[in-house]
Coordinates of C-alpha atoms and ligand atoms in Angstrom, one line a residue:
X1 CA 0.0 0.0 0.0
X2 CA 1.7 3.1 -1.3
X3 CA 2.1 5.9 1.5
X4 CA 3.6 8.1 -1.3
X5 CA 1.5 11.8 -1.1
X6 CA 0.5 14.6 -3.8
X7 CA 2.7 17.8 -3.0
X8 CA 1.6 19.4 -5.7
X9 CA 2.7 19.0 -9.4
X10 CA 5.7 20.0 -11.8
X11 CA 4.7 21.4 -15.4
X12 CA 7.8 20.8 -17.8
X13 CA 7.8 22.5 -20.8
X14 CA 9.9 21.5 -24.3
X15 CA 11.5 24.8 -25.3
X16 CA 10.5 26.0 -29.0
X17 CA 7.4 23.6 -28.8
X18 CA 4.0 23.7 -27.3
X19 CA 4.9 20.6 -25.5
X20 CA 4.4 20.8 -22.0
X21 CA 3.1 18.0 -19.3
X22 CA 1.4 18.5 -15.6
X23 CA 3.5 15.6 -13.7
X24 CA 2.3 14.7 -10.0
X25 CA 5.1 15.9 -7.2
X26 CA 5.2 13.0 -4.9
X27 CA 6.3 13.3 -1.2
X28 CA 7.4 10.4 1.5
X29 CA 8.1 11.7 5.0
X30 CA 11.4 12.6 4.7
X31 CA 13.7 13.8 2.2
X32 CA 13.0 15.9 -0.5
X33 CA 10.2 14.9 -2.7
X34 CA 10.3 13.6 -6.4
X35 CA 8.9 14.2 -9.8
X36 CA 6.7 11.1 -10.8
X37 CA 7.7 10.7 -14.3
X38 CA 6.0 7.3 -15.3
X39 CA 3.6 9.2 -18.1
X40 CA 6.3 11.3 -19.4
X41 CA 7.3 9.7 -22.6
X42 CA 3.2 8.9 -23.2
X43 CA 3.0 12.7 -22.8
X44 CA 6.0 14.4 -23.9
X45 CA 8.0 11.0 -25.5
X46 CA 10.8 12.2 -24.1
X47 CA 12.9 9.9 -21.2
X48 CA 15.3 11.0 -18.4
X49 CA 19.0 11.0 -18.7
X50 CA 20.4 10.2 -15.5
X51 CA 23.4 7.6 -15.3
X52 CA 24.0 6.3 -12.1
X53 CA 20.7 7.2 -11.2
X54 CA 22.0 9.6 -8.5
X55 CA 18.9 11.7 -8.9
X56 CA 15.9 9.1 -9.5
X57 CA 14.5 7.1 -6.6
X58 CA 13.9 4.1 -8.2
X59 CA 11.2 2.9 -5.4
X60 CA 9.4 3.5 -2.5
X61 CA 10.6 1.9 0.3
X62 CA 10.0 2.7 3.9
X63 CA 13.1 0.5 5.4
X64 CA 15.8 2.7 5.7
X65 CA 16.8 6.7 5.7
X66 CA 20.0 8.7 4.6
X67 CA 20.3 12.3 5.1
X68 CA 23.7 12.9 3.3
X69 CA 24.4 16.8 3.7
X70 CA 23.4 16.1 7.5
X71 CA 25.1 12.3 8.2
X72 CA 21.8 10.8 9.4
X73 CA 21.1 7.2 9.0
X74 CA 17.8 6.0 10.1
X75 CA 17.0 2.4 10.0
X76 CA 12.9 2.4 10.4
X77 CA 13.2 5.4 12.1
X78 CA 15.6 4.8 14.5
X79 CA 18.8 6.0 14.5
X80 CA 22.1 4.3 14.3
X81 CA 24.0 5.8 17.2
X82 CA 20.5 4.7 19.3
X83 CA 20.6 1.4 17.5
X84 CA 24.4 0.8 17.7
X85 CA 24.7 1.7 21.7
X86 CA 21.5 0.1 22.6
X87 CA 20.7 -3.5 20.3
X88 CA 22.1 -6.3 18.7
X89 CA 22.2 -7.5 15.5
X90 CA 19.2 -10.0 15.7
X91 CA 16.9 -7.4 17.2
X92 CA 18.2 -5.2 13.8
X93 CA 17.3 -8.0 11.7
X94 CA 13.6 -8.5 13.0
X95 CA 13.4 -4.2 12.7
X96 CA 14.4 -4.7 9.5
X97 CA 12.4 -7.2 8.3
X98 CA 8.9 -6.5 10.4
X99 CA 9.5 -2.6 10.6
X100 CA 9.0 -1.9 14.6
X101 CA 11.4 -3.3 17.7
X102 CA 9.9 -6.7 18.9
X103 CA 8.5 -7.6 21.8
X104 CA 10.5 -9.9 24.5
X105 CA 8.6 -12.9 23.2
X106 CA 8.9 -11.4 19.6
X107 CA 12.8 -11.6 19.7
X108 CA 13.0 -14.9 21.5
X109 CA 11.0 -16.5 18.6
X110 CA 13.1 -14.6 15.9
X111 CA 16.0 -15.3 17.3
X112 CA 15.2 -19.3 18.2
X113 CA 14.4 -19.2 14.4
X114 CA 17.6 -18.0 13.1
X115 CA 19.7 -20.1 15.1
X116 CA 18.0 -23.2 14.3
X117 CA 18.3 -22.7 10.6
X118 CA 22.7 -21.9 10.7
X119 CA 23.0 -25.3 9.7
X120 CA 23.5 -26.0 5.6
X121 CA 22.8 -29.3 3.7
X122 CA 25.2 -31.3 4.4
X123 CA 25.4 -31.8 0.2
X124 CA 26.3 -28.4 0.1
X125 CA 29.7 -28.8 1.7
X126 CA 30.8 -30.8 -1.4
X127 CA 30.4 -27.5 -3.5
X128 CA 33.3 -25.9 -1.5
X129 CA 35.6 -28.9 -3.0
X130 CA 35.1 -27.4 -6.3
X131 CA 37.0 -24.7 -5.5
X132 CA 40.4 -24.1 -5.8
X133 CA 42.2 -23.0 -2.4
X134 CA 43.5 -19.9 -3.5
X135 CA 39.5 -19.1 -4.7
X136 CA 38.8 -15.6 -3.4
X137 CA 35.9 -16.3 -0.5
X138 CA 34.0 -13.4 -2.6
X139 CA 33.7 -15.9 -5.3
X140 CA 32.7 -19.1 -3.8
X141 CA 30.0 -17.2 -1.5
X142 CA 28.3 -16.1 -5.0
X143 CA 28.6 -19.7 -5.8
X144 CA 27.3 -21.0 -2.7
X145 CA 25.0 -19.0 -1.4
X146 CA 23.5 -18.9 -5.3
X147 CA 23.3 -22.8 -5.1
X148 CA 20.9 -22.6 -2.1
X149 CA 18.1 -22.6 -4.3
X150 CA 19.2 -26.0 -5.4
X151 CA 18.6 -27.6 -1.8
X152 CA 15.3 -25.5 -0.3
X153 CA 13.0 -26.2 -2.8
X154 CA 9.9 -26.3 -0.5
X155 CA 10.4 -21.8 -0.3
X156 CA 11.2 -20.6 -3.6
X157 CA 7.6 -19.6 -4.1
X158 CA 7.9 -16.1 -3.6
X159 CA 4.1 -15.2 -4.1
X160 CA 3.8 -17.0 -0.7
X161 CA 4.3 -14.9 2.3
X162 CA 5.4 -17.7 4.4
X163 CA 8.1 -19.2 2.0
X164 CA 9.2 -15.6 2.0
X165 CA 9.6 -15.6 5.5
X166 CA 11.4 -19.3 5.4
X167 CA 13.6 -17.9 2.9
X168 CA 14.6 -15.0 4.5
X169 CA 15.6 -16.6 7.9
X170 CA 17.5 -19.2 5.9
X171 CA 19.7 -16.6 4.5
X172 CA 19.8 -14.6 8.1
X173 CA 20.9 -17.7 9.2
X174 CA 22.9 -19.7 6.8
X175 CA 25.2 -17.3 5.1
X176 CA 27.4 -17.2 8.1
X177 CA 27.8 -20.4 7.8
X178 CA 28.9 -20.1 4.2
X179 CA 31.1 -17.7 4.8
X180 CA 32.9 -18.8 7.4
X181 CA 33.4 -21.8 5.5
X182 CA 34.7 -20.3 2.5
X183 CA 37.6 -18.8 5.1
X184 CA 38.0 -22.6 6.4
X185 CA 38.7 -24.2 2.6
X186 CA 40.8 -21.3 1.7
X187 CA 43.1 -22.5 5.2
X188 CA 42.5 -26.0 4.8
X189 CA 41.1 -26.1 8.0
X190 CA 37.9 -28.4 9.2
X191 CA 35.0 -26.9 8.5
X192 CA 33.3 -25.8 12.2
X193 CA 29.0 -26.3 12.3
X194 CA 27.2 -23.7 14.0
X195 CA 27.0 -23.6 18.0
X196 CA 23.4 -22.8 19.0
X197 CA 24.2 -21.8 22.7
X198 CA 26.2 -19.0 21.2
X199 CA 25.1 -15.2 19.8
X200 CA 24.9 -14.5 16.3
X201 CA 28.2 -12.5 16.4
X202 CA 30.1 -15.5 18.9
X203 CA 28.9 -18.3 16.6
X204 CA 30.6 -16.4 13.1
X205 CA 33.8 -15.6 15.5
X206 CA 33.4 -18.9 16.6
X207 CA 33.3 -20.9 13.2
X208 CA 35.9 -18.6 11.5
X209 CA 38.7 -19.2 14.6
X210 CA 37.8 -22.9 16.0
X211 CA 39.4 -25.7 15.5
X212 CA 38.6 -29.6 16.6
X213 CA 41.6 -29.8 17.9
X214 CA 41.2 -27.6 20.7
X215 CA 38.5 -25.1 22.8
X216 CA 38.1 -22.0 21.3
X217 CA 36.5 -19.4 23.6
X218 CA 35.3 -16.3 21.9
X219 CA 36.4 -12.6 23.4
X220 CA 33.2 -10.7 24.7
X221 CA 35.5 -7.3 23.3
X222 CA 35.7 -8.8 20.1
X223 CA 31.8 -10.8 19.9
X224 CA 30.7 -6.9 20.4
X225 CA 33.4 -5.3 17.8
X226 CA 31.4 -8.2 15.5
X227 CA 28.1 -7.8 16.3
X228 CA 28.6 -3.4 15.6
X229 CA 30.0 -3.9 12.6
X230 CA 27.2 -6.7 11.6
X231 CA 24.4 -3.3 12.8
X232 CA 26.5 -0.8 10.8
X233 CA 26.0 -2.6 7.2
X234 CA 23.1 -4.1 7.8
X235 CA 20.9 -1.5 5.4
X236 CA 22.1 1.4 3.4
X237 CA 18.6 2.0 1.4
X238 CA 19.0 1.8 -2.4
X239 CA 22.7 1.6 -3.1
X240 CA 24.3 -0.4 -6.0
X241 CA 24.3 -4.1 -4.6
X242 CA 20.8 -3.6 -3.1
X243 CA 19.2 -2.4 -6.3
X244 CA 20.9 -5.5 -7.9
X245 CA 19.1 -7.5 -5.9
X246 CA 16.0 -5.4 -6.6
X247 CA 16.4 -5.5 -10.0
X248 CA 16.9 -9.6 -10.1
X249 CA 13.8 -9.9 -7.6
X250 CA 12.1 -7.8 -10.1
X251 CA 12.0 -10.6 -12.5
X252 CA 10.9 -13.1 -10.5
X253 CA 14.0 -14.6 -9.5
X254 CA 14.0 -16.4 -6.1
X255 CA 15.4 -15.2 -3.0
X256 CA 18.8 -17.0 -3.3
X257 CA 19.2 -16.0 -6.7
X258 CA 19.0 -12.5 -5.7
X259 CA 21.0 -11.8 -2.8
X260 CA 23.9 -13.9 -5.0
X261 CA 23.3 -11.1 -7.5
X262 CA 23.7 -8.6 -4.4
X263 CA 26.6 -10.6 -3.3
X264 CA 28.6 -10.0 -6.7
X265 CA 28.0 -6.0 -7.0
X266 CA 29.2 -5.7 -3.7
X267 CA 32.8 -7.3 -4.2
X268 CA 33.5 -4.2 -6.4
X269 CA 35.5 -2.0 -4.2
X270 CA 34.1 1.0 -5.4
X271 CA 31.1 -0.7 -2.9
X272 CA 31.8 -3.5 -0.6
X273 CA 35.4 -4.4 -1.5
X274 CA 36.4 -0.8 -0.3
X275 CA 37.7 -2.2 3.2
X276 CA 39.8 -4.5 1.5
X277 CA 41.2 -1.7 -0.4
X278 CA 41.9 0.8 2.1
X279 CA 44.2 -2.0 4.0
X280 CA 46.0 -2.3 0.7
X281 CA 46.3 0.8 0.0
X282 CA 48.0 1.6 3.8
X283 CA 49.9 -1.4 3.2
X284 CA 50.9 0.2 -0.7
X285 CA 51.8 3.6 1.5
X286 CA 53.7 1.8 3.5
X287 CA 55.2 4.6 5.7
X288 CA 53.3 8.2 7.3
X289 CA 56.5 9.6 5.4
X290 CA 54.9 8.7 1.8
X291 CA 51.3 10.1 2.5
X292 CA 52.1 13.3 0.6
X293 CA 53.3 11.8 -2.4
X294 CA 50.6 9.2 -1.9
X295 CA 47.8 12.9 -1.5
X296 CA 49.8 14.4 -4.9
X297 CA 48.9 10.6 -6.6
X298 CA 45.5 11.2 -5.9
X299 CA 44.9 14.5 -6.8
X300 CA 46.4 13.8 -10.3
X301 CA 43.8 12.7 -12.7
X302 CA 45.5 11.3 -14.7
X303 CA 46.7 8.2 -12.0
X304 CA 43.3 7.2 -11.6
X305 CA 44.3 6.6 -8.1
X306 CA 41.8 7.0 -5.5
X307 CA 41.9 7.4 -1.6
X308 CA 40.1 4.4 -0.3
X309 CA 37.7 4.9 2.5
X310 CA 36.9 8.5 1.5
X311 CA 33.9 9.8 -0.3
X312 CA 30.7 8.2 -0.6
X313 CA 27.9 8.7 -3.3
X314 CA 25.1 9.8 -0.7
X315 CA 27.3 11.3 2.4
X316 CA 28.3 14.5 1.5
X317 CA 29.0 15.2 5.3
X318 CA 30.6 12.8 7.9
X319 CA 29.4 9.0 7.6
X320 CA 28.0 8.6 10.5
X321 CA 29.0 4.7 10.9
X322 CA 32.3 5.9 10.3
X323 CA 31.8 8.0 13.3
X324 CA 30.9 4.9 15.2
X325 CA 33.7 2.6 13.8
X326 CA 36.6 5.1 15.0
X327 CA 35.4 5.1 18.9
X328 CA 35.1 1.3 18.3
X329 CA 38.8 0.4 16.6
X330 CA 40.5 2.8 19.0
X331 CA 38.4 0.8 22.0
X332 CA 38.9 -2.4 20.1
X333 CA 42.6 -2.3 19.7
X334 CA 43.0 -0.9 23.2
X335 CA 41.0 -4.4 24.9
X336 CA 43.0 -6.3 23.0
X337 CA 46.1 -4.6 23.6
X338 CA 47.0 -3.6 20.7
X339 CA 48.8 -0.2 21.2
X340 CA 51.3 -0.2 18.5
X341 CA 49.3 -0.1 15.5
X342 CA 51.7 1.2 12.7
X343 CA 48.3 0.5 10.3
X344 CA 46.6 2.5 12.0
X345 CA 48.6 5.2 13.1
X346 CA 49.1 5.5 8.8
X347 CA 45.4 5.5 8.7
X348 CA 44.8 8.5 11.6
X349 CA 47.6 10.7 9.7
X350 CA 46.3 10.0 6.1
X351 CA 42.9 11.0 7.5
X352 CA 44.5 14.0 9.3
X353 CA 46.4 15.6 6.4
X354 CA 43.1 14.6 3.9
X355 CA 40.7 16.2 6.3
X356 CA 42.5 19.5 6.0
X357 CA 43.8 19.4 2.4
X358 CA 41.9 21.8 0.0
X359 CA 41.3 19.2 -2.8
X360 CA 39.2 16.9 -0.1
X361 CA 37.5 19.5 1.7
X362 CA 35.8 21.2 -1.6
X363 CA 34.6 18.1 -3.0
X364 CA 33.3 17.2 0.7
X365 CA 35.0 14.1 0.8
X366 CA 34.9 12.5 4.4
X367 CA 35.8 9.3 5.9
X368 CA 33.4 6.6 5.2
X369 CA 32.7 3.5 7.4
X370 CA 35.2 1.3 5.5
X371 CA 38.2 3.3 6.4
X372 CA 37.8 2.1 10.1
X373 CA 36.0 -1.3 9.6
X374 CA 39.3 -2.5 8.0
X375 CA 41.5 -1.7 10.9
X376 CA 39.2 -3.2 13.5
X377 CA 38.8 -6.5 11.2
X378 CA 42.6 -6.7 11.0
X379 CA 43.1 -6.0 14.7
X380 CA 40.3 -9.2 15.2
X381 CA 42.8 -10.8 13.1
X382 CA 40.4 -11.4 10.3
X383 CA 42.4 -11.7 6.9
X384 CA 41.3 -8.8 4.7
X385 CA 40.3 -11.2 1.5
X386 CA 37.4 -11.9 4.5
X387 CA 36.3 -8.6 5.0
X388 CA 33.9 -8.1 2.2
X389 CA 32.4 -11.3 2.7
X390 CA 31.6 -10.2 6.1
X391 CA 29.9 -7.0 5.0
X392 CA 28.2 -9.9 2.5
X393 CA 26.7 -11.3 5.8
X394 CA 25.9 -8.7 7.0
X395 CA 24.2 -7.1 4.6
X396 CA 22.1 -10.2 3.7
X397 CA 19.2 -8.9 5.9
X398 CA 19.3 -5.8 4.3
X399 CA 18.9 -6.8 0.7
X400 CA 16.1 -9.6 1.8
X401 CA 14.2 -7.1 3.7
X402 CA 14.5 -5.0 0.5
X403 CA 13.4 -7.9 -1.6
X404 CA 10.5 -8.4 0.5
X405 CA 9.2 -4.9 0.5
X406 CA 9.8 -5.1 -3.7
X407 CA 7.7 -8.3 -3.5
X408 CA 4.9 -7.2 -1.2
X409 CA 4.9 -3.5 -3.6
X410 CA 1.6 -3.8 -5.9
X411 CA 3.2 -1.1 -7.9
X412 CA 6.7 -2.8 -8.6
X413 CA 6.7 -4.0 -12.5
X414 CA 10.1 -5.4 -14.0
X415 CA 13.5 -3.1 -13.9
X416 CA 14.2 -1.6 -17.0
X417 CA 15.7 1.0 -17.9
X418 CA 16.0 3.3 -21.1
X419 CA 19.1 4.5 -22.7
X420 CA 20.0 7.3 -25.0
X421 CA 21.1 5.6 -28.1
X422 CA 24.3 7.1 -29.5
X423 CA 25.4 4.6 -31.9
X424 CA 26.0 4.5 -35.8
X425 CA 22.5 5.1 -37.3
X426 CA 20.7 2.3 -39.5
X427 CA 23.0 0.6 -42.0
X428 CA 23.3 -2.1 -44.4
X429 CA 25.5 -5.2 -44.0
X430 CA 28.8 -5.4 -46.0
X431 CA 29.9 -8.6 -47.4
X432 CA 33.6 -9.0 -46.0
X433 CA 35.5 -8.9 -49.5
X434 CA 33.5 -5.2 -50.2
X435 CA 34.9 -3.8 -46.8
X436 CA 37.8 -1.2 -47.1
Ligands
ACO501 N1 39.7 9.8 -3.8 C1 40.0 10.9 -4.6 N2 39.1 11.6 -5.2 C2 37.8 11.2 -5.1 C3 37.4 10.1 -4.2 C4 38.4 9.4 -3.6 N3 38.2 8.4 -2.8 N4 36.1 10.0 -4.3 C5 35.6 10.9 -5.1 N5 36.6 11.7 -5.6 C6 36.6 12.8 -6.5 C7 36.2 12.5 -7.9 O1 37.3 12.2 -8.7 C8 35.5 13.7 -8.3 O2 36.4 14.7 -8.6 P1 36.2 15.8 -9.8 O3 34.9 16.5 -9.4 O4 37.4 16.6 -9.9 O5 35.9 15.0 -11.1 C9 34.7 14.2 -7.1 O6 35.5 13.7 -6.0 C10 33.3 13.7 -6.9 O7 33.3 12.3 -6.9 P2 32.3 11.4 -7.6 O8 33.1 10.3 -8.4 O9 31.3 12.2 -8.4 O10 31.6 10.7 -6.4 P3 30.6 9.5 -6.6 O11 29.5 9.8 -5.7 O12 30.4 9.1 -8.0 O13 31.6 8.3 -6.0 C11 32.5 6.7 -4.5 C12 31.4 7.8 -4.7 C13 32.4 5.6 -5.6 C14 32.2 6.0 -3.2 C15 33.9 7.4 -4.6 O14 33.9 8.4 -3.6 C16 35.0 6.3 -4.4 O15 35.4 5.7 -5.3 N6 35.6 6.3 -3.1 C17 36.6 5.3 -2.8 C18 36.0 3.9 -2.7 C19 35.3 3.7 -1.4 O16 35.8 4.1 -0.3 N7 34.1 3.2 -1.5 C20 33.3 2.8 -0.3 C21 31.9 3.4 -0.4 S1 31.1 3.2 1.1 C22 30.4 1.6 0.9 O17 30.3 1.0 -0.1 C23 30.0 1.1 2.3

């Protein structure tokens, strides 16, 4: 049921013509309203030019809100400092997914649910075997996790609610699992199953570090540093690897088929795979005495070089996960002792001299979340081919809440955009020997 309102209407006039069309102003409750365009090319047969779609809001959605001149992020309302201090990430998930905080007996349920679904067919481990060892975990969780809808045939009918809902805790629940396994083949370690006495955060740590061979107790320090980072990724309304899973559930595809989709836009590091780069690029730097050079790099066009962990399409202001992740990796690395961290100490002067250099500060670009997120993961001794698949898990709940609210939208039709065509013109063919 849309919520969207009239504001009022935009007239848009083709110069030179008596072309002009009345197009509704729609409103939501935050954020600046848009122009609904659907009847533009019936009226005016004109389309919108916009690549990137930085300016078109491709859906309604009431899941989660960005303000990026201000560095607000609301997840159903609530905001992520509030959400960050005061939950965890199962109590996210079901806020996510149902849209208010549950009750005590709410949560228990949920949370019952998702832990008794962590374990994967046991078929499915023979998949990992297919990889090779040196297989980036990015790559075998879009294999796995895509797989899925091999082995749960009984909830890939996504015009039923209740599959929906199956499907979705099975991905809350599983792709930990997955991914924690990918880390284990890439070491040629045992796999470790799920421990249902533990959290959500203690069970990952737990099946990333265990081994049979002896106990493996997981830090409190580093089950929280987890469970924040698992909150802080969990939704970021309609960036590029949760419209890729909009766009795939827009045909019809099934649940797994669509968050593997999401899973593959966000390796890219422009996205997901940004964590990963920042630690290579510190590493690359190598030295607080190279940052200048490093800054002259980036300023030159021409190198193509970007700093990694700064800028982000939407904040134009601080991220405000990033502001989170800084107080957690200095109280991180401080619990666990860590207070020589030459990474990190490149990181705080790279952001230092960036945040007061000319070239950053007029194109308002600020630290985002993966700046930090990559030092905290390292610090947790996580290895950073790792980090993107854990932004992978955590995300998973956005995308399927997203996928959800696409599939439950009477207005959503199939994604498709338009182009502007700039090609060669009709032509004939030319038989081979005739061409010059
Ligand atoms: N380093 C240097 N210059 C940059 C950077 C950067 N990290 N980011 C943007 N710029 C420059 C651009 O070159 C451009 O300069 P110009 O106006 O002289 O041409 C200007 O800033 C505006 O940037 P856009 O490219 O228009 O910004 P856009 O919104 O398209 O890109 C993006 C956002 C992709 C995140 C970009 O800032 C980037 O590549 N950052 C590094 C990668 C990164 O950290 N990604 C993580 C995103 S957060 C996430 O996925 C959780």
């Amino acid at each position: 049921m849309s919520s969207l309102k009239r504001a009022g209407d935009v007239t848009i006039t083709i110069e030179g013509t008596n072309r002009s069309a009345t197009l509704p102003l729609l409103a939501g409750t935050l954020g600046p309203p848009a122009v609904d365009i659907r009847k533009l090319y019936q009226e005016l047969g004109v389309f919108t030019f916009d690549p990137g779609y930085g300016e078109t809001a491709s859906c309604e959605s009431k899941i989660t809100y960005i303000d990026g001149d201000a560095g607000v992020l609301l997840y159903r309302g609530y905001p992520i400092e509030q959400l960050a201090e005061k939950s965890d990430f199962v109590e996210v998930c079901y806020l996510l997914m149902y849209g208010e905080l549950p009750t005590a007996e709410q949560l228990a349920h949920f949370r019952r649910g998702v832990t008794y679904h962590t374990m994967v067919h046991e078929q499915l481990r023979r998949f990992f075997d297919g990889f090779r060892r040196d297989a980036h975990p990015m790559a075998v969780m879009c294999g796995v996790v895509g797989a899925l809808a091999a082995f749960y045939h009984d909830n890939l009918d996504i015009n039923d609610p209740r599959q929906r809902e199956i499907a979705a805790y099975r991905l809350i629940a599983k792709v930990p699992t997955i991914a924690a396994w990918a880390y284990k083949y890439s070491l040629g370690q045992p796999f470790i199953y799920p421990r249902n006495d533990l959290s959500y955060a203690a069970n990952f740590l737990h099946m990333l570090n265990a081994v049979p061979a002896e106990e493996y107790k997981v830090s409190p320090t580093l089950e929280k540093a987890m469970d924040l980072i698992l909150i802080l990724h969990a939704d970021h309304e309609q960036n590029a690897s949760t419209s890729t899973v909009r766009l795939a559930g827009s045909t019809g595809a099934n649940p797994f088929a669509c968050i593997a989709a999401g899973i593959a836009a966000l390796w890219g590091p422009a996205h997901g795979g940004a964590n990963e780069a920042v630690l290579k690029m510190l590493s690359d730097i190598g030295h607080p005495k190279n940052i200048p050079a490093f800054i002259n790099e980036v300023k030159d066009k021409n190198s193509h070089t970007k700093l990694m962990g700064f800028g982000h399409r939407v904040y134009k202001n601080f991220d405000p996960r990033a502001k989170i992740m800084k107080e957690s990796c200095h109280a991180v690395l401080k619990e666990l002792g860590v207070t020589h961290e030459p990474l990190l100490e490149l990181a705080m002067e790279l952001e230092r001299i960036a945040l007061t250099d000319e070239y950053f500060i007029s194109r308002k670009l600020y630290p985002n979340v993966d700046f930090y997120s990559g030092i905290i993961l390292k610090a947790m001794g996580i290895p950073t081919s790792m980090f993107t698949v854990i932004f992978a898990v955590a995300r998973t709940i956005g995308w399927i809440s997203q996928w959800k609210e696409l599939i439950e939208d009477p207005s959503q039709r199939i994604g498709r955009p338009r182009q502007v065509y700039t090609g060669p013109p009709r032509r004939d063919y030319v038989p081979i020997e005739a061409r010059g």
